[in-house]
Amino acid sequence: MQNFKGIRIVGTGHYAPDNVVTNDDLSKIVDTNDEWISSRTGIRRRHHVTTEKNQDLAVAAAKMALENAGIDKSELGVCICATVRADNLTPSMACMVQSILELPGNMPCFDINAACSGFMYGIEVARGLLMQSDKKYGLVIGSETLSKILDMTDRGTCILFGDGAGAAVIELSDNNYYSVLGSKGDDKVLQCPNEQGDRYVNMLGSDVFKFAVSTVPKTIFELLDKAGVAVDDIDLFVCHQANLRIIESVAKKCKQSLDKFYVNLDEYGNTSSASIPIALSELNQKGLLKPGMKIICVGFGGGLTWGGAYIEW
Ligand code: COA
């Protein structure tokens, strides 16, 4: 059993396939255009796999996170991969990452599906397992190949999503850390059936939008309450990258400058469970994360689910 209840992130990694699909590329497939997509969503490009499997993305992001953390792999106590579409029903993506990266055998490795909130769920599950473990590090990955479940004739959805993976190595620590997770079972607003011929993402776009702009600020205020911190004291907000207008609305509701909200959806689109860890990894790579920074991350998505964390860097 460990004494610490909080976590800190000690390493990050990300990966996106080389194949870039621009708004102009999509305008050749469906009745849309760059002006509509960029003004309604903020998205300009996204990356789609060609030959890669989902696990290839997960492995690349995990490898980078482990190198960035500089830890001894034998000190890992759990590996979790959040994804909505694993390559196999079994073995799990996490087990394949374990196999390919030769991670220790004496730890739990498994996938979770909480849609676009998956990475935030993964961090909290990993924290809980580490508290019962004698190992101090956990590897949490969000990895998606959503392009494989997009109806490329539906302009309402195919423009939004991209492929990618992000990963973080977490360590149990005495840092302040608080989490909020929730769900509201609903199969109308956002869904992707698993049936042949009907296996595409479909959603009621404006209902998802309304869900996001009410749930994300609510989650932020719950986290602030738990942490006993004022909203102005937060240095950085890392929200799920679904739509720039959602992030703008959240910033407004929190009475915060948009500059405090990291945005990279112009480059990746919505990468579901990968979006928050990709953002954290980019921020880390750019040297924008300083010790002691107070960060709030919030994801939301299918389920409907939401999940957020207050983290000190
Ligand atoms: N290009 C051009 N026109 C499009 C279009 C596209 N890619 N997609 C939809 N349209 C059209 C619609 O057909 C509609 O036309 P109509 O007025 O003639 O019927 C019009 O644009 C407005 O559609 P609407 O759905 O009301 O647009 P919107 O402003 O709500 O934006 C979304 C649509 C999908 C961008 C927006 O609702 C959204 O981002 N929702 C959240 C989705 C999300 O984040 N999902 C994942 C969550 S994890």
Coordinates of C-alpha atoms and ligand atoms in Angstrom, one line a residue:
M1 CA 0.0 0.0 0.0
Q2 CA 1.2 3.5 -0.8
N3 CA 1.0 6.6 1.4
F4 CA 0.4 9.0 -1.4
K5 CA -3.0 9.7 -2.9
G6 CA -2.2 12.3 -5.5
I7 CA -0.4 11.9 -8.8
R8 CA 2.0 13.9 -11.0
I9 CA 2.7 13.4 -14.6
V10 CA 6.4 12.5 -15.2
G11 CA 6.4 11.8 -18.9
T12 CA 4.3 12.4 -22.0
G13 CA 4.3 11.3 -25.6
H14 CA 2.1 11.5 -28.7
Y15 CA 1.9 10.3 -32.2
A16 CA -0.2 11.0 -35.2
P17 CA -0.1 9.3 -38.6
D18 CA 1.7 11.1 -41.4
N19 CA -1.3 11.1 -43.7
V20 CA -2.9 14.6 -43.4
V21 CA -6.4 15.2 -44.6
T22 CA -7.2 18.9 -45.1
N23 CA -10.6 20.5 -45.3
D24 CA -10.1 21.0 -49.0
D25 CA -9.4 17.2 -49.3
L26 CA -12.8 16.6 -47.6
S27 CA -14.6 19.1 -49.9
K28 CA -13.8 16.7 -52.8
I29 CA -15.6 13.9 -51.0
V30 CA -18.6 15.6 -49.4
D31 CA -20.5 18.8 -50.0
T32 CA -18.5 21.0 -47.6
N33 CA -15.8 23.6 -47.7
D34 CA -12.9 25.0 -45.7
E35 CA -14.8 28.1 -44.7
W36 CA -17.7 26.1 -43.2
I37 CA -15.5 23.7 -41.4
S38 CA -13.0 26.1 -40.0
S39 CA -15.6 28.7 -38.9
R40 CA -18.0 26.2 -37.3
T41 CA -15.4 24.0 -35.7
G42 CA -11.8 25.5 -35.8
I43 CA -10.6 22.3 -37.5
R44 CA -8.3 22.7 -40.5
R45 CA -6.5 19.4 -40.8
R46 CA -6.7 15.9 -39.2
H47 CA -4.5 12.8 -39.6
H48 CA -5.9 9.5 -40.8
V49 CA -4.2 6.1 -40.8
T50 CA -3.4 4.4 -44.0
T51 CA -1.9 1.1 -43.1
E52 CA -1.3 1.6 -39.4
K53 CA -3.2 -0.3 -36.7
N54 CA -4.5 1.5 -33.6
Q55 CA -1.9 -0.4 -31.5
D56 CA 0.9 1.1 -33.7
L57 CA -0.2 4.6 -32.6
A58 CA -0.5 3.5 -29.0
V59 CA 3.0 2.0 -29.0
A60 CA 4.6 5.1 -30.6
A61 CA 3.0 7.4 -28.0
A62 CA 3.8 5.1 -25.1
K63 CA 7.4 4.7 -26.2
M64 CA 7.8 8.5 -26.3
A65 CA 6.2 8.9 -22.9
L66 CA 8.4 6.3 -21.3
E67 CA 11.5 7.8 -22.8
N68 CA 10.4 11.3 -21.7
A69 CA 9.8 10.0 -18.1
G70 CA 13.2 8.3 -18.1
I71 CA 12.0 5.7 -15.7
D72 CA 13.0 2.1 -15.3
K73 CA 10.2 0.1 -16.9
S74 CA 10.4 -2.5 -14.1
E75 CA 8.9 0.2 -11.8
L76 CA 5.6 0.3 -13.8
G77 CA 2.6 -1.1 -11.9
V78 CA -0.2 -0.7 -14.4
C79 CA -0.8 -0.1 -18.2
I80 CA -4.2 1.2 -19.3
C81 CA -5.2 2.1 -22.9
A82 CA -8.4 4.1 -23.4
T83 CA -9.9 3.6 -26.8
V84 CA -13.3 3.3 -28.4
R85 CA -12.1 0.9 -31.1
A86 CA -9.4 -1.5 -30.2
D87 CA -7.9 -3.5 -33.0
N88 CA -9.0 -6.8 -31.4
L89 CA -11.7 -7.9 -29.0
T90 CA -8.8 -9.6 -27.3
P91 CA -5.8 -9.2 -26.7
S92 CA -6.3 -5.7 -25.5
M93 CA -4.4 -2.8 -26.9
A94 CA -2.7 -2.4 -23.5
C95 CA -1.5 -6.0 -23.6
M96 CA -0.1 -5.5 -27.1
V97 CA 1.7 -2.4 -25.9
Q98 CA 3.1 -4.5 -23.0
S99 CA 4.3 -7.1 -25.4
I100 CA 5.8 -4.8 -28.1
L101 CA 7.5 -2.5 -25.6
E102 CA 8.5 -5.5 -23.3
L103 CA 6.9 -4.0 -20.2
P104 CA 6.9 -6.0 -17.0
G105 CA 4.7 -9.0 -16.8
N106 CA 3.6 -8.7 -13.2
M107 CA 1.1 -5.8 -13.6
P108 CA -2.5 -5.3 -14.9
C109 CA -2.8 -4.3 -18.5
F110 CA -6.3 -3.6 -20.0
D111 CA -8.3 -1.3 -22.1
I112 CA -11.1 1.0 -21.1
N113 CA -13.8 2.7 -23.1
A114 CA -15.3 5.9 -21.8
A115 CA -15.2 7.4 -25.3
C116 CA -13.6 10.9 -25.4
S117 CA -13.4 11.0 -21.6
G118 CA -11.3 7.7 -21.7
F119 CA -7.9 9.2 -20.8
M120 CA -9.3 11.0 -17.7
Y121 CA -11.0 7.8 -16.6
G122 CA -7.7 6.0 -17.3
I123 CA -5.7 8.3 -15.1
E124 CA -8.1 7.8 -12.2
V125 CA -8.3 4.0 -12.5
A126 CA -4.5 3.8 -12.7
R127 CA -4.2 6.0 -9.6
G128 CA -6.5 3.7 -7.7
L129 CA -4.6 0.6 -8.8
L130 CA -1.2 2.1 -8.0
M131 CA -2.4 2.9 -4.5
Q132 CA -2.8 -0.8 -3.9
S133 CA 0.5 -1.6 -5.6
D134 CA 4.1 -1.6 -4.5
K135 CA 5.1 0.0 -7.8
K136 CA 4.9 3.8 -8.2
Y137 CA 4.5 4.4 -12.0
G138 CA 1.5 3.9 -14.3
L139 CA 1.3 4.2 -18.1
V140 CA -2.0 5.6 -19.4
I141 CA -2.6 5.8 -23.1
G142 CA -5.4 7.3 -25.2
S143 CA -5.3 5.9 -28.8
E144 CA -7.8 6.1 -31.6
T145 CA -8.3 5.3 -35.3
L146 CA -11.7 6.9 -35.6
S147 CA -11.3 7.3 -39.4
K148 CA -12.1 3.6 -39.6
I149 CA -15.6 4.2 -38.2
L150 CA -16.5 7.4 -40.0
D151 CA -19.2 7.5 -42.7
M152 CA -17.2 9.4 -45.3
T153 CA -20.5 10.4 -47.0
D154 CA -21.9 12.1 -43.9
R155 CA -20.6 15.7 -43.8
G156 CA -22.0 16.2 -40.3
T157 CA -19.5 13.8 -38.8
C158 CA -16.6 12.9 -41.2
I159 CA -15.1 16.4 -41.0
L160 CA -14.8 16.3 -37.2
F161 CA -12.6 13.3 -36.3
G162 CA -9.0 12.3 -36.6
D163 CA -6.6 9.6 -35.6
G164 CA -3.8 9.8 -33.0
A165 CA -2.5 8.7 -29.7
G166 CA -1.2 10.3 -26.6
A167 CA 0.3 8.8 -23.4
A168 CA 1.4 9.8 -20.0
V169 CA 3.5 8.2 -17.3
I170 CA 2.0 9.0 -13.9
E171 CA 3.6 8.7 -10.5
L172 CA 1.9 8.6 -7.1
S173 CA 2.9 11.7 -5.3
D174 CA 1.9 14.1 -2.5
N175 CA 0.9 16.7 -5.1
N176 CA -2.6 18.0 -4.9
Y177 CA -4.8 16.0 -7.3
Y178 CA -8.6 15.9 -7.6
S179 CA -10.8 14.1 -10.1
V180 CA -14.4 14.3 -11.2
L181 CA -15.9 11.5 -13.3
G182 CA -19.5 11.1 -14.5
S183 CA -21.9 9.6 -17.0
K184 CA -25.4 9.8 -18.1
G185 CA -26.4 6.8 -20.1
D186 CA -27.8 7.9 -23.5
D187 CA -27.7 6.1 -26.9
K188 CA -29.3 8.9 -28.9
V189 CA -27.1 11.9 -28.7
L190 CA -23.8 10.3 -29.7
Q191 CA -23.3 6.7 -30.7
C192 CA -21.4 4.2 -32.8
P193 CA -23.1 0.8 -33.1
N194 CA -21.0 -2.3 -33.5
E195 CA -23.2 -3.8 -36.2
Q196 CA -22.0 -4.6 -39.7
G197 CA -23.5 -2.0 -42.1
D198 CA -24.4 0.4 -39.3
R199 CA -21.0 0.8 -37.6
Y200 CA -20.4 4.5 -38.0
V201 CA -20.2 7.3 -35.6
N202 CA -23.5 9.3 -35.6
M203 CA -24.7 12.1 -33.4
L204 CA -27.1 14.9 -32.9
G205 CA -24.4 17.6 -33.3
S206 CA -26.2 20.5 -31.6
D207 CA -27.3 18.2 -28.6
V208 CA -23.6 17.2 -28.1
F209 CA -22.7 20.8 -28.3
K210 CA -25.2 21.8 -25.6
F211 CA -24.1 18.9 -23.4
A212 CA -20.5 20.0 -23.7
V213 CA -20.9 23.7 -23.0
S214 CA -22.9 22.9 -19.8
T215 CA -20.9 19.9 -18.6
V216 CA -17.4 21.1 -19.0
P217 CA -17.7 24.4 -17.0
K218 CA -19.7 22.4 -14.3
T219 CA -16.8 19.9 -14.1
I220 CA -14.3 22.7 -13.9
F221 CA -16.2 24.4 -11.0
E222 CA -16.5 21.0 -9.2
L223 CA -12.8 20.5 -9.5
L224 CA -12.1 24.0 -8.2
D225 CA -14.3 23.4 -5.2
K226 CA -12.6 20.1 -4.4
A227 CA -9.1 21.7 -4.8
G228 CA -10.1 24.9 -2.9
V229 CA -8.6 27.0 -5.7
A230 CA -10.0 30.0 -7.4
V231 CA -10.5 29.9 -11.2
D232 CA -8.1 32.8 -11.7
D233 CA -5.4 30.7 -10.0
I234 CA -5.5 28.0 -12.8
D235 CA -2.6 28.5 -15.1
L236 CA -3.8 26.2 -17.9
F237 CA -7.0 24.5 -19.1
V238 CA -6.7 21.5 -21.3
C239 CA -10.1 20.6 -22.6
H240 CA -11.1 17.8 -25.0
Q241 CA -10.5 19.1 -28.5
A242 CA -13.8 18.8 -30.2
N243 CA -14.8 22.2 -31.4
L244 CA -13.2 25.6 -30.9
R245 CA -16.6 27.2 -30.2
I246 CA -17.1 24.8 -27.3
I247 CA -13.8 25.8 -25.8
E248 CA -14.6 29.5 -26.4
S249 CA -17.9 29.1 -24.6
V250 CA -16.2 27.3 -21.7
A251 CA -13.6 30.1 -21.4
K252 CA -16.4 32.7 -21.4
K253 CA -18.5 30.8 -18.7
C254 CA -15.3 30.6 -16.5
K255 CA -14.6 34.3 -17.2
Q256 CA -11.1 33.3 -18.3
S257 CA -9.0 34.4 -21.3
L258 CA -9.0 32.0 -24.2
D259 CA -5.2 32.2 -24.0
K260 CA -5.3 29.9 -20.9
F261 CA -7.0 27.2 -23.0
Y262 CA -4.7 25.0 -25.1
V263 CA -6.0 24.5 -28.6
N264 CA -4.6 22.1 -31.2
L265 CA -7.8 20.9 -32.8
D266 CA -6.9 22.9 -36.0
E267 CA -4.2 20.3 -36.6
Y268 CA -5.8 17.0 -35.3
G269 CA -9.5 17.4 -35.3
N270 CA -11.3 15.4 -32.5
T271 CA -9.1 12.4 -31.6
S272 CA -11.4 11.2 -28.8
S273 CA -9.5 9.7 -25.9
A274 CA -6.2 10.8 -27.4
S275 CA -6.9 14.5 -27.5
I276 CA -6.0 15.5 -23.9
P277 CA -2.8 13.4 -23.8
I278 CA -1.7 14.7 -27.2
A279 CA -2.3 18.2 -25.9
L280 CA -0.3 17.6 -22.7
S281 CA 2.6 16.1 -24.7
E282 CA 2.7 19.0 -27.1
L283 CA 2.7 21.5 -24.2
N284 CA 5.5 19.5 -22.5
Q285 CA 7.5 19.3 -25.7
K286 CA 7.2 23.0 -26.2
G287 CA 8.5 23.6 -22.7
L288 CA 5.2 25.3 -21.7
L289 CA 4.6 23.2 -18.5
K290 CA 6.5 24.6 -15.5
P291 CA 6.8 23.0 -12.1
G292 CA 4.0 24.0 -9.8
M293 CA 1.6 25.0 -12.6
K294 CA -2.0 24.4 -11.8
I295 CA -3.8 22.6 -14.6
I296 CA -7.3 21.5 -15.2
C297 CA -8.1 18.9 -17.8
V298 CA -11.6 18.0 -18.8
G299 CA -12.9 15.5 -21.3
F300 CA -16.5 14.7 -22.5
G301 CA -18.0 12.4 -25.0
G302 CA -20.1 9.3 -25.9
G303 CA -21.8 7.5 -23.1
L304 CA -22.5 10.3 -22.3
T305 CA -19.4 10.6 -20.2
W306 CA -17.3 13.3 -18.7
G307 CA -14.1 13.4 -16.7
G308 CA -11.8 16.0 -15.3
A309 CA -8.8 16.4 -13.1
Y310 CA -7.0 19.1 -11.2
I311 CA -3.3 18.4 -11.6
E312 CA -0.2 20.2 -10.3
W313 CA 2.7 19.9 -12.7
Ligands
COA1 N1 -20.3 21.5 -44.4 C1 -21.3 22.3 -44.8 N2 -22.5 22.3 -44.3 C2 -22.7 21.5 -43.3 C3 -21.8 20.6 -42.8 C4 -20.5 20.6 -43.4 N3 -19.5 19.8 -43.1 N4 -22.3 19.9 -41.8 C5 -23.5 20.3 -41.6 N5 -23.8 21.3 -42.5 C6 -25.0 22.0 -42.7 C7 -26.3 21.3 -42.2 O1 -26.7 20.4 -43.1 C8 -27.2 22.4 -41.9 O2 -27.8 22.8 -43.1 P1 -29.3 23.2 -43.2 O3 -29.4 24.5 -42.3 O4 -29.5 23.5 -44.7 O5 -30.1 22.1 -42.7 C9 -26.3 23.6 -41.5 O6 -25.0 23.2 -41.9 C10 -26.3 23.8 -40.0 O7 -26.1 22.5 -39.4 P2 -26.0 22.4 -37.8 O8 -25.8 21.0 -37.5 O9 -27.1 23.2 -37.2 O10 -24.6 23.2 -37.6 P3 -23.9 23.5 -36.2 O11 -23.6 25.0 -36.2 O12 -24.6 22.9 -35.0 O13 -22.5 22.8 -36.4 C11 -21.4 20.8 -35.6 C12 -22.5 21.4 -36.5 C13 -21.4 19.3 -35.8 C14 -20.0 21.4 -36.1 C15 -21.6 21.2 -34.1 O14 -23.0 20.9 -33.8 C16 -20.7 20.5 -33.2 O15 -19.5 20.7 -33.2 N6 -21.3 19.8 -32.3 C17 -20.5 19.0 -31.3 C18 -20.0 17.8 -32.0 C19 -18.9 17.1 -31.2 O16 -18.1 17.7 -30.7 N7 -19.0 15.8 -31.2 C20 -18.0 14.9 -30.5 C21 -18.1 15.1 -29.1 S1 -16.9 14.2 -28.3

